[in-house]
PDB file of C-alpha atoms and ligand atoms in Angstrom:
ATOM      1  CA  UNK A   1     -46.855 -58.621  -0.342  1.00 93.00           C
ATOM      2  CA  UNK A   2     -43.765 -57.282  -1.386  1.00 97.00           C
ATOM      3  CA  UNK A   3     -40.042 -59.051  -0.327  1.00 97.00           C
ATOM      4  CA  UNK A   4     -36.374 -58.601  -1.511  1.00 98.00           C
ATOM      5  CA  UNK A   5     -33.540 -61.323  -2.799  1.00 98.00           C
ATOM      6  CA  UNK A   6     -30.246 -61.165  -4.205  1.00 98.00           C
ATOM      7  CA  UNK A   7     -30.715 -61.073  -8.404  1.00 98.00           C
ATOM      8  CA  UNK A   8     -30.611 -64.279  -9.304  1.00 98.00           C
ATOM      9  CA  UNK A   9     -30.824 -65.592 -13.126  1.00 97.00           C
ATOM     10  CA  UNK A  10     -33.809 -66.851 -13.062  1.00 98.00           C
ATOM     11  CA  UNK A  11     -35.203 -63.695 -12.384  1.00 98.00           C
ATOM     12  CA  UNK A  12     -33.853 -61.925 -15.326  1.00 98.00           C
ATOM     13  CA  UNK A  13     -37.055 -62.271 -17.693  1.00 97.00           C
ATOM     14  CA  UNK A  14     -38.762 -60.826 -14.943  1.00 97.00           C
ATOM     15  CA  UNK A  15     -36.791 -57.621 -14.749  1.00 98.00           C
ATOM     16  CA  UNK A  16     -36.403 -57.251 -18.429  1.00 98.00           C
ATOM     17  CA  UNK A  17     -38.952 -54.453 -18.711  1.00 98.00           C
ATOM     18  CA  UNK A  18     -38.338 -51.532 -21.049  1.00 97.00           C
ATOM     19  CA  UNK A  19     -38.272 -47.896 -19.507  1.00 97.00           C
ATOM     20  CA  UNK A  20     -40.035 -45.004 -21.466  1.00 97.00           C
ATOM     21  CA  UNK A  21     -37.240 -41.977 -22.705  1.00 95.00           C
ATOM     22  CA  UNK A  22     -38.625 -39.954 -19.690  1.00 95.00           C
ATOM     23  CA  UNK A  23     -37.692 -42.642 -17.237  1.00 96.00           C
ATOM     24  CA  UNK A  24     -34.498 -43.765 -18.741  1.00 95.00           C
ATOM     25  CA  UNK A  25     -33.355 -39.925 -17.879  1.00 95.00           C
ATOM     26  CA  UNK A  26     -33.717 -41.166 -14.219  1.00 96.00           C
ATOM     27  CA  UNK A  27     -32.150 -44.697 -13.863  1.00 96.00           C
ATOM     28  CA  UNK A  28     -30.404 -47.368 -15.923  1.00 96.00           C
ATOM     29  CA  UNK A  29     -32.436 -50.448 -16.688  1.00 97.00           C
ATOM     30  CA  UNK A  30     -31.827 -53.938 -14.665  1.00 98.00           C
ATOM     31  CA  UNK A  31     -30.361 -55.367 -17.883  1.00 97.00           C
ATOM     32  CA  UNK A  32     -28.400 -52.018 -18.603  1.00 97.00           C
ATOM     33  CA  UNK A  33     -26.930 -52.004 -14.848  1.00 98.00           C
ATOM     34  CA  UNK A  34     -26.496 -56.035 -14.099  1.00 98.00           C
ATOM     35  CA  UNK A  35     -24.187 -55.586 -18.208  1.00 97.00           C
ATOM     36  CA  UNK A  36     -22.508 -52.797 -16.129  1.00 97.00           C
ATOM     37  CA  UNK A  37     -21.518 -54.926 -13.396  1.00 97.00           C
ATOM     38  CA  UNK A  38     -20.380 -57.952 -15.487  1.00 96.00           C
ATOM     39  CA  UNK A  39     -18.213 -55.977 -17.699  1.00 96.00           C
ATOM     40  CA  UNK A  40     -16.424 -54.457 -14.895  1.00 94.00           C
ATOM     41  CA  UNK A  41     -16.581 -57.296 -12.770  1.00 94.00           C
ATOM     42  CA  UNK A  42     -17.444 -55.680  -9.930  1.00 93.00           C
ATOM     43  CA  UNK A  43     -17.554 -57.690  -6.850  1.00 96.00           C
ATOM     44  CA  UNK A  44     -19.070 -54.279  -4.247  1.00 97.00           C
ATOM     45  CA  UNK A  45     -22.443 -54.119  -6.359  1.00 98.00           C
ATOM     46  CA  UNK A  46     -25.275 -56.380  -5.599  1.00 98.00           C
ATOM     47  CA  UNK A  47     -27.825 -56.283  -7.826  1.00 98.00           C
ATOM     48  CA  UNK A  48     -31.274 -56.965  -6.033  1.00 98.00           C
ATOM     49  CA  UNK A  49     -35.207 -58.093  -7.120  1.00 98.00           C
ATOM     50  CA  UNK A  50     -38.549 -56.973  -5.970  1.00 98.00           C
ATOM     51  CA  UNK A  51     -40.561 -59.134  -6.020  1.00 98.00           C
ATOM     52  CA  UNK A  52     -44.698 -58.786  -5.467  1.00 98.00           C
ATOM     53  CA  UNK A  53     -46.888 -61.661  -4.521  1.00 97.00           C
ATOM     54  CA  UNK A  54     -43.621 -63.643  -5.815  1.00 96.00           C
ATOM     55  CA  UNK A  55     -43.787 -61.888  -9.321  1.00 98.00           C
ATOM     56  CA  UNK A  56     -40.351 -60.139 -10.129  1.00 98.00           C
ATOM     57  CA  UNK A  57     -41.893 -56.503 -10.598  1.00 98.00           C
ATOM     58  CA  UNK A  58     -38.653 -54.195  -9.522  1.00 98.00           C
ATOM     59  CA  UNK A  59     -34.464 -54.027  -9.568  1.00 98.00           C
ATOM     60  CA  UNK A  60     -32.495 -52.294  -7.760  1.00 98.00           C
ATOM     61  CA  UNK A  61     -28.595 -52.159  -6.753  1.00 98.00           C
ATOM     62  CA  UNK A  62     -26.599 -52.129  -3.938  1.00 98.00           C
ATOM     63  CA  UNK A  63     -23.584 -50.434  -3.898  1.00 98.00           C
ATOM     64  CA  UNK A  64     -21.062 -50.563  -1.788  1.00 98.00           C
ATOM     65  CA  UNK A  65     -18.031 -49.452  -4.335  1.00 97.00           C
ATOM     66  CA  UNK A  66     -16.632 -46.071  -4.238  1.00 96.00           C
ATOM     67  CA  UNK A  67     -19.165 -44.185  -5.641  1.00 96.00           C
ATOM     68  CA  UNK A  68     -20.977 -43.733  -2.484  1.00 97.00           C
ATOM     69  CA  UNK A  69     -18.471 -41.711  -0.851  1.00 97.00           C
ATOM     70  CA  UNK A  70     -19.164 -38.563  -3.403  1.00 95.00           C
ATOM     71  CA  UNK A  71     -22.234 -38.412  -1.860  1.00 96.00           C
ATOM     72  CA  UNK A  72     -21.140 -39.432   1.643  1.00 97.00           C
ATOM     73  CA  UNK A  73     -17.792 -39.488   3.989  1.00 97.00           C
ATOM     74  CA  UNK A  74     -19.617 -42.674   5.874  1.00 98.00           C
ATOM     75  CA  UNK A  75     -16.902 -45.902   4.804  1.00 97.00           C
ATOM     76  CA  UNK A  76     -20.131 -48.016   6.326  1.00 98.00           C
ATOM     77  CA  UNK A  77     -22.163 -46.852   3.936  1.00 98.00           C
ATOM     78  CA  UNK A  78     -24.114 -48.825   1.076  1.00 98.00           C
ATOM     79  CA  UNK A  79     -25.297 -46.600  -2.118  1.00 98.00           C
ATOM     80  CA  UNK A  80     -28.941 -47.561  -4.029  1.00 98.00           C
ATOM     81  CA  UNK A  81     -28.655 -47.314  -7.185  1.00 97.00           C
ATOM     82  CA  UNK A  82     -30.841 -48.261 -11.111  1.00 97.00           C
ATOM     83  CA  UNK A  83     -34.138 -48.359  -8.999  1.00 98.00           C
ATOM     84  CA  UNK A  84     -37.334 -48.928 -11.303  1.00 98.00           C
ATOM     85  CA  UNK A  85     -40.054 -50.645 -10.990  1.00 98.00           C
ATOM     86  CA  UNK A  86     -41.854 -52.479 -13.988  1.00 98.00           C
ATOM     87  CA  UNK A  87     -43.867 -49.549 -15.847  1.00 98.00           C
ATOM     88  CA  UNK A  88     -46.573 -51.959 -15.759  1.00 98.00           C
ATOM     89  CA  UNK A  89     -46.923 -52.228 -12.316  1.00 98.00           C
ATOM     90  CA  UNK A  90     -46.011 -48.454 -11.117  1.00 97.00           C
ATOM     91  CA  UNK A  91     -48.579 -46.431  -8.599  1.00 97.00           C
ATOM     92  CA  UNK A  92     -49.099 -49.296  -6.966  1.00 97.00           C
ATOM     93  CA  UNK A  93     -47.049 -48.428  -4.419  1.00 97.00           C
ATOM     94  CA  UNK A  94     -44.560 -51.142  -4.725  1.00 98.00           C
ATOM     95  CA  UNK A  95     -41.699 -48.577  -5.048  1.00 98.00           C
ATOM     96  CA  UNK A  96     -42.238 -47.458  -1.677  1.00 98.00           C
ATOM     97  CA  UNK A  97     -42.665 -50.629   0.218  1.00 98.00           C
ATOM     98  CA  UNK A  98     -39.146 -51.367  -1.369  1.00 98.00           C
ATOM     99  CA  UNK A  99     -37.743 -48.930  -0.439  1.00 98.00           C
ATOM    100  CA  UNK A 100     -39.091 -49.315   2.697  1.00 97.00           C
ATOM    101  CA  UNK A 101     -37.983 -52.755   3.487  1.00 97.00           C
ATOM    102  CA  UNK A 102     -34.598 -52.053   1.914  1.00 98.00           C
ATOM    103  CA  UNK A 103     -33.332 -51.238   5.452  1.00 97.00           C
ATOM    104  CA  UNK A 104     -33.761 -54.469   7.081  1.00 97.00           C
ATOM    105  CA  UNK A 105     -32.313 -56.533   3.967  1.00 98.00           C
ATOM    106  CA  UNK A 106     -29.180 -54.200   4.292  1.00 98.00           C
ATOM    107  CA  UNK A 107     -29.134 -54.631   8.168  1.00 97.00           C
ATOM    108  CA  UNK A 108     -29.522 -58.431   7.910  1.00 97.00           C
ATOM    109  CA  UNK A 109     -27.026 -59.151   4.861  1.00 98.00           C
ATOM    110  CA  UNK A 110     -24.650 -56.690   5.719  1.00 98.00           C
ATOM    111  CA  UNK A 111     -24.111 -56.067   9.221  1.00 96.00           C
ATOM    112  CA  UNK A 112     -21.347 -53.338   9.110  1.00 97.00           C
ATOM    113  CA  UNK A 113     -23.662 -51.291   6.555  1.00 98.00           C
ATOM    114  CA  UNK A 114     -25.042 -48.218   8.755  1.00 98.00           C
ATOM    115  CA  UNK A 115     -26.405 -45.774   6.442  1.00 98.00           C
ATOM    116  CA  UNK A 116     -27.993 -45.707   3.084  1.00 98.00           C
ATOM    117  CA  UNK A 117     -27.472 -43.036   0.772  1.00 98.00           C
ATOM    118  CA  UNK A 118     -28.400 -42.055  -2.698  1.00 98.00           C
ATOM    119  CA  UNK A 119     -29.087 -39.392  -5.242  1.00 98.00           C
ATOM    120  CA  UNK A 120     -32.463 -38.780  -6.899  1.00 98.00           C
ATOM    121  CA  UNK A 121     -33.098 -35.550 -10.172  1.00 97.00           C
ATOM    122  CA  UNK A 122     -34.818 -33.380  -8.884  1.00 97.00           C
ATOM    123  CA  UNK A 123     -37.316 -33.380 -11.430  1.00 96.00           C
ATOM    124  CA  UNK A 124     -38.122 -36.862 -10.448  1.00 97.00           C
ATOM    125  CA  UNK A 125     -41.281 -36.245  -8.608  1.00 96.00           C
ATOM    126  CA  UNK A 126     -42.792 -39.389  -7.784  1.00 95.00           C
ATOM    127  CA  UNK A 127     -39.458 -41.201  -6.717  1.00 97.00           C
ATOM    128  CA  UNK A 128     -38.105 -38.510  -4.008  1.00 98.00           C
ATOM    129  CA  UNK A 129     -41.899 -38.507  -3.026  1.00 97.00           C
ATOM    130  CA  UNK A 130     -41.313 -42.017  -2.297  1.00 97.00           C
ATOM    131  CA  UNK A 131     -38.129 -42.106  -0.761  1.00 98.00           C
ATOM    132  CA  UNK A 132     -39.246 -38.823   1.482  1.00 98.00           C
ATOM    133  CA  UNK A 133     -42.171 -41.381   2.470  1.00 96.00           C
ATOM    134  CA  UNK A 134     -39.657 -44.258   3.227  1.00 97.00           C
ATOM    135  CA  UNK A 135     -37.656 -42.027   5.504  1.00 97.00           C
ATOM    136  CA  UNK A 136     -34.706 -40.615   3.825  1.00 98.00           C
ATOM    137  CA  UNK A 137     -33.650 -37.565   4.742  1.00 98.00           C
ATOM    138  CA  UNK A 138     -32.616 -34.704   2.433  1.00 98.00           C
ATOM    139  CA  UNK A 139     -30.724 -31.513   4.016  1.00 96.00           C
ATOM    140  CA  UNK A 140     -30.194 -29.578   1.528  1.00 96.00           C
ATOM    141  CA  UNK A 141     -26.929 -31.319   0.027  1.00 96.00           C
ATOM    142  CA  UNK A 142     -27.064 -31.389  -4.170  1.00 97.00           C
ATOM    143  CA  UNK A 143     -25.147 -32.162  -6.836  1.00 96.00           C
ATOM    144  CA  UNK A 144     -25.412 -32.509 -10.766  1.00 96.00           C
ATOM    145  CA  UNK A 145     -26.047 -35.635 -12.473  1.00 94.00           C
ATOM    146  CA  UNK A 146     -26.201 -36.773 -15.495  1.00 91.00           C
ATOM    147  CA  UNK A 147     -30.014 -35.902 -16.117  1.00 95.00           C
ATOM    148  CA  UNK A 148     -29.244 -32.705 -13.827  1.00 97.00           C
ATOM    149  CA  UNK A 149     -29.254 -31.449 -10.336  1.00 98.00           C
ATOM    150  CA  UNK A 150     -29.677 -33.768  -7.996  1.00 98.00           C
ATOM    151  CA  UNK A 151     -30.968 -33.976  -4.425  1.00 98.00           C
ATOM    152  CA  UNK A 152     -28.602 -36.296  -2.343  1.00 98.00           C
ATOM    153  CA  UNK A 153     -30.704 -38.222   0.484  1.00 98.00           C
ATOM    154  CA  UNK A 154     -29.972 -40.657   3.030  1.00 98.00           C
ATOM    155  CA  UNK A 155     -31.489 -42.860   5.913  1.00 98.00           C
ATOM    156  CA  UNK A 156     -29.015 -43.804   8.871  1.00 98.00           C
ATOM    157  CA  UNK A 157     -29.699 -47.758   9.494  1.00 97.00           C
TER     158      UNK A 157
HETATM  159  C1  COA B   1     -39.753 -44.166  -9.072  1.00 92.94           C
HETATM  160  C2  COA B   1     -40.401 -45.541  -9.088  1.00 92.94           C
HETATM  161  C3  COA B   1     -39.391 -46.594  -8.684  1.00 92.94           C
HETATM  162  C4  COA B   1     -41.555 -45.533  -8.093  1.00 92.94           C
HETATM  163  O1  COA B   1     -42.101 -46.823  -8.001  1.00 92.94           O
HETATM  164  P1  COA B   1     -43.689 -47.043  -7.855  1.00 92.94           P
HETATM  165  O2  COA B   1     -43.914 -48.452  -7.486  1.00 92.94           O
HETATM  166  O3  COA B   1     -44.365 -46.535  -9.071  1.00 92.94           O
HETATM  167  O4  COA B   1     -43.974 -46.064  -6.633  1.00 92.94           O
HETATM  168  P2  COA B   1     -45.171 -46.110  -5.583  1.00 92.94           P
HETATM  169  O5  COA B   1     -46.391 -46.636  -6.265  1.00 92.94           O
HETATM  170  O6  COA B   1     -44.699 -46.790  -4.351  1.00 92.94           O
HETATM  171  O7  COA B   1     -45.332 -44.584  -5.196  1.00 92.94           O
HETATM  172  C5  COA B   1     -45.477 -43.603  -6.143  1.00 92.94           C
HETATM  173  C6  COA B   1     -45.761 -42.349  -5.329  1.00 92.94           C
HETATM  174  O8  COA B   1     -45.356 -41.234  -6.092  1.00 92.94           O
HETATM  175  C7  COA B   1     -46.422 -40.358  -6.126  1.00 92.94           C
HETATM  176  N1  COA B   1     -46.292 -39.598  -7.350  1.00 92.94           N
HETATM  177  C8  COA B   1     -46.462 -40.016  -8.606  1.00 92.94           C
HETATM  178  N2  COA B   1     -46.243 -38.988  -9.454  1.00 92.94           N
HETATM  179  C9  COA B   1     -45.912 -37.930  -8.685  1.00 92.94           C
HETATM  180  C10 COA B   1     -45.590 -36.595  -8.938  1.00 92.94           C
HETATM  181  N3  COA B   1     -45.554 -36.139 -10.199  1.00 92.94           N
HETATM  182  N4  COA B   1     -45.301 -35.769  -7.894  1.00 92.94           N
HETATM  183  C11 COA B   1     -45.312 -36.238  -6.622  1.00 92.94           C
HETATM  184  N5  COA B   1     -45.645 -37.501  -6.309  1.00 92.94           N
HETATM  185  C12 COA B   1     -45.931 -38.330  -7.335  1.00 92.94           C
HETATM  186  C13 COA B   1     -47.666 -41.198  -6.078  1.00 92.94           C
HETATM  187  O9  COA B   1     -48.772 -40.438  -5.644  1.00 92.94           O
HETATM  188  C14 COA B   1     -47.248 -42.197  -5.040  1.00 92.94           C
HETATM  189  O10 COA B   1     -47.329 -41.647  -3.744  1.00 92.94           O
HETATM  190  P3  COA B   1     -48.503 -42.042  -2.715  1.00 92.94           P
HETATM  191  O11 COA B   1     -48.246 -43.458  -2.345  1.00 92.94           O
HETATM  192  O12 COA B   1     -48.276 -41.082  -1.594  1.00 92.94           O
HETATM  193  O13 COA B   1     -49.760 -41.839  -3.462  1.00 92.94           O
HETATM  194  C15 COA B   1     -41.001 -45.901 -10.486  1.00 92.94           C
HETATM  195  O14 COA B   1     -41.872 -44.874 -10.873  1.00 92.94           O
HETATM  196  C16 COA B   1     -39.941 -46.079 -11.552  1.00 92.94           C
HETATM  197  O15 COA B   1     -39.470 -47.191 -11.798  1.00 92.94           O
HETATM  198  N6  COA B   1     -39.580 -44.963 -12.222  1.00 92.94           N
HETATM  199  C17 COA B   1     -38.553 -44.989 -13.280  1.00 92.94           C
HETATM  200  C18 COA B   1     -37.165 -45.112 -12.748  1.00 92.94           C
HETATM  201  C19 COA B   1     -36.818 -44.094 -11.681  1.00 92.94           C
HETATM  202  O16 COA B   1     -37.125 -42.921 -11.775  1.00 92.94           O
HETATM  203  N7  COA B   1     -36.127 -44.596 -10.645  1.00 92.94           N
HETATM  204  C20 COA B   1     -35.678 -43.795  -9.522  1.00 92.94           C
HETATM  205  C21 COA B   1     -34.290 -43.333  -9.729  1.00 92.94           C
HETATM  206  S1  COA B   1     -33.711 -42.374  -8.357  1.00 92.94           S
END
């Protein structure tokens, strides 16, 4: 059973799983992105925990800062950002229920929020197989990031 909550402290040990060299090309850690955060004090990102069977397994981000809008013109938008899911516990399909159930957390939390967006490598197989399963949408929009070109996707909430 898989469920979402604000990162709280106590959950840090829990998301303090390393990332192989492969993965890091794709994401930033939890402790990489919640130092990120702190140091800019950045009151628009909200760092969130998956959590399976009540085990902290996954981290993710919300943001709602200005990044979002190079990917989107949508103000009411929220971008998802650092997504990984404890190595350990990958394939299990714990990345997809998350994703999955991100949409109702947004819609409950923040009620304005109306669309998610985000931007995935395209050499990242298994996670824009995951969020193609979840129901974002990708139309043909790209960019390049820092890994390399990236597809930009989004679900409208
Ligand atoms: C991407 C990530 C979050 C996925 O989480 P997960 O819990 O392992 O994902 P799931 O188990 O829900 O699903 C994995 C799916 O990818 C599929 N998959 C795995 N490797 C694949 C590949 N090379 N090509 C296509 N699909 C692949 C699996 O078959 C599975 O799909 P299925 O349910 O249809 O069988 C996790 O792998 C991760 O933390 N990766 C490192 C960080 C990262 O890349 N984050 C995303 C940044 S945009």
């Amino acid at each position: 059973m898989i469920h979402l909550e604000f990162f709280k402290q106590e959950h840090l040990s829990g998301v303090s799983y390393a990332l192989d060299e492969h993965q890091m090309r794709f994401t930033a850690t939890a402790q990489q992105a919640l130092q990120s955060i702190s140091e800019r004090d950045d009151d628009d990102a909200f760092p969130v925990t998956i959590f399976e069977n009540g085990t902290p397994v996954g981290f993710f981000v919300l943001d709602f800062g200005k990044d979002k809008l190079e990917l989107t013109d949508n103000e009411n938008s929220v971008l998802v950002r650092s997504l990984s899911v404890n190595p350990q516990m990958q394939g299990k399909g714990i990345g997809k229920a998350a994703m999955l159930r991100v949409g109702d957390f947004v819609k409950d939390q923040f009620r304005t929020c109306n669309e998610i967006v985000l931007a995935v490598n395209q050499k990242n197989d298994s996670a824009y197989h995951i969020y193609l399963q979840a129901g974002y949408i990708y139309d043909g929009k790209t960019r390049i990031g820092r890994s390399g070109p990236q597809y930009l996707m989004y679900k409208k909430l």
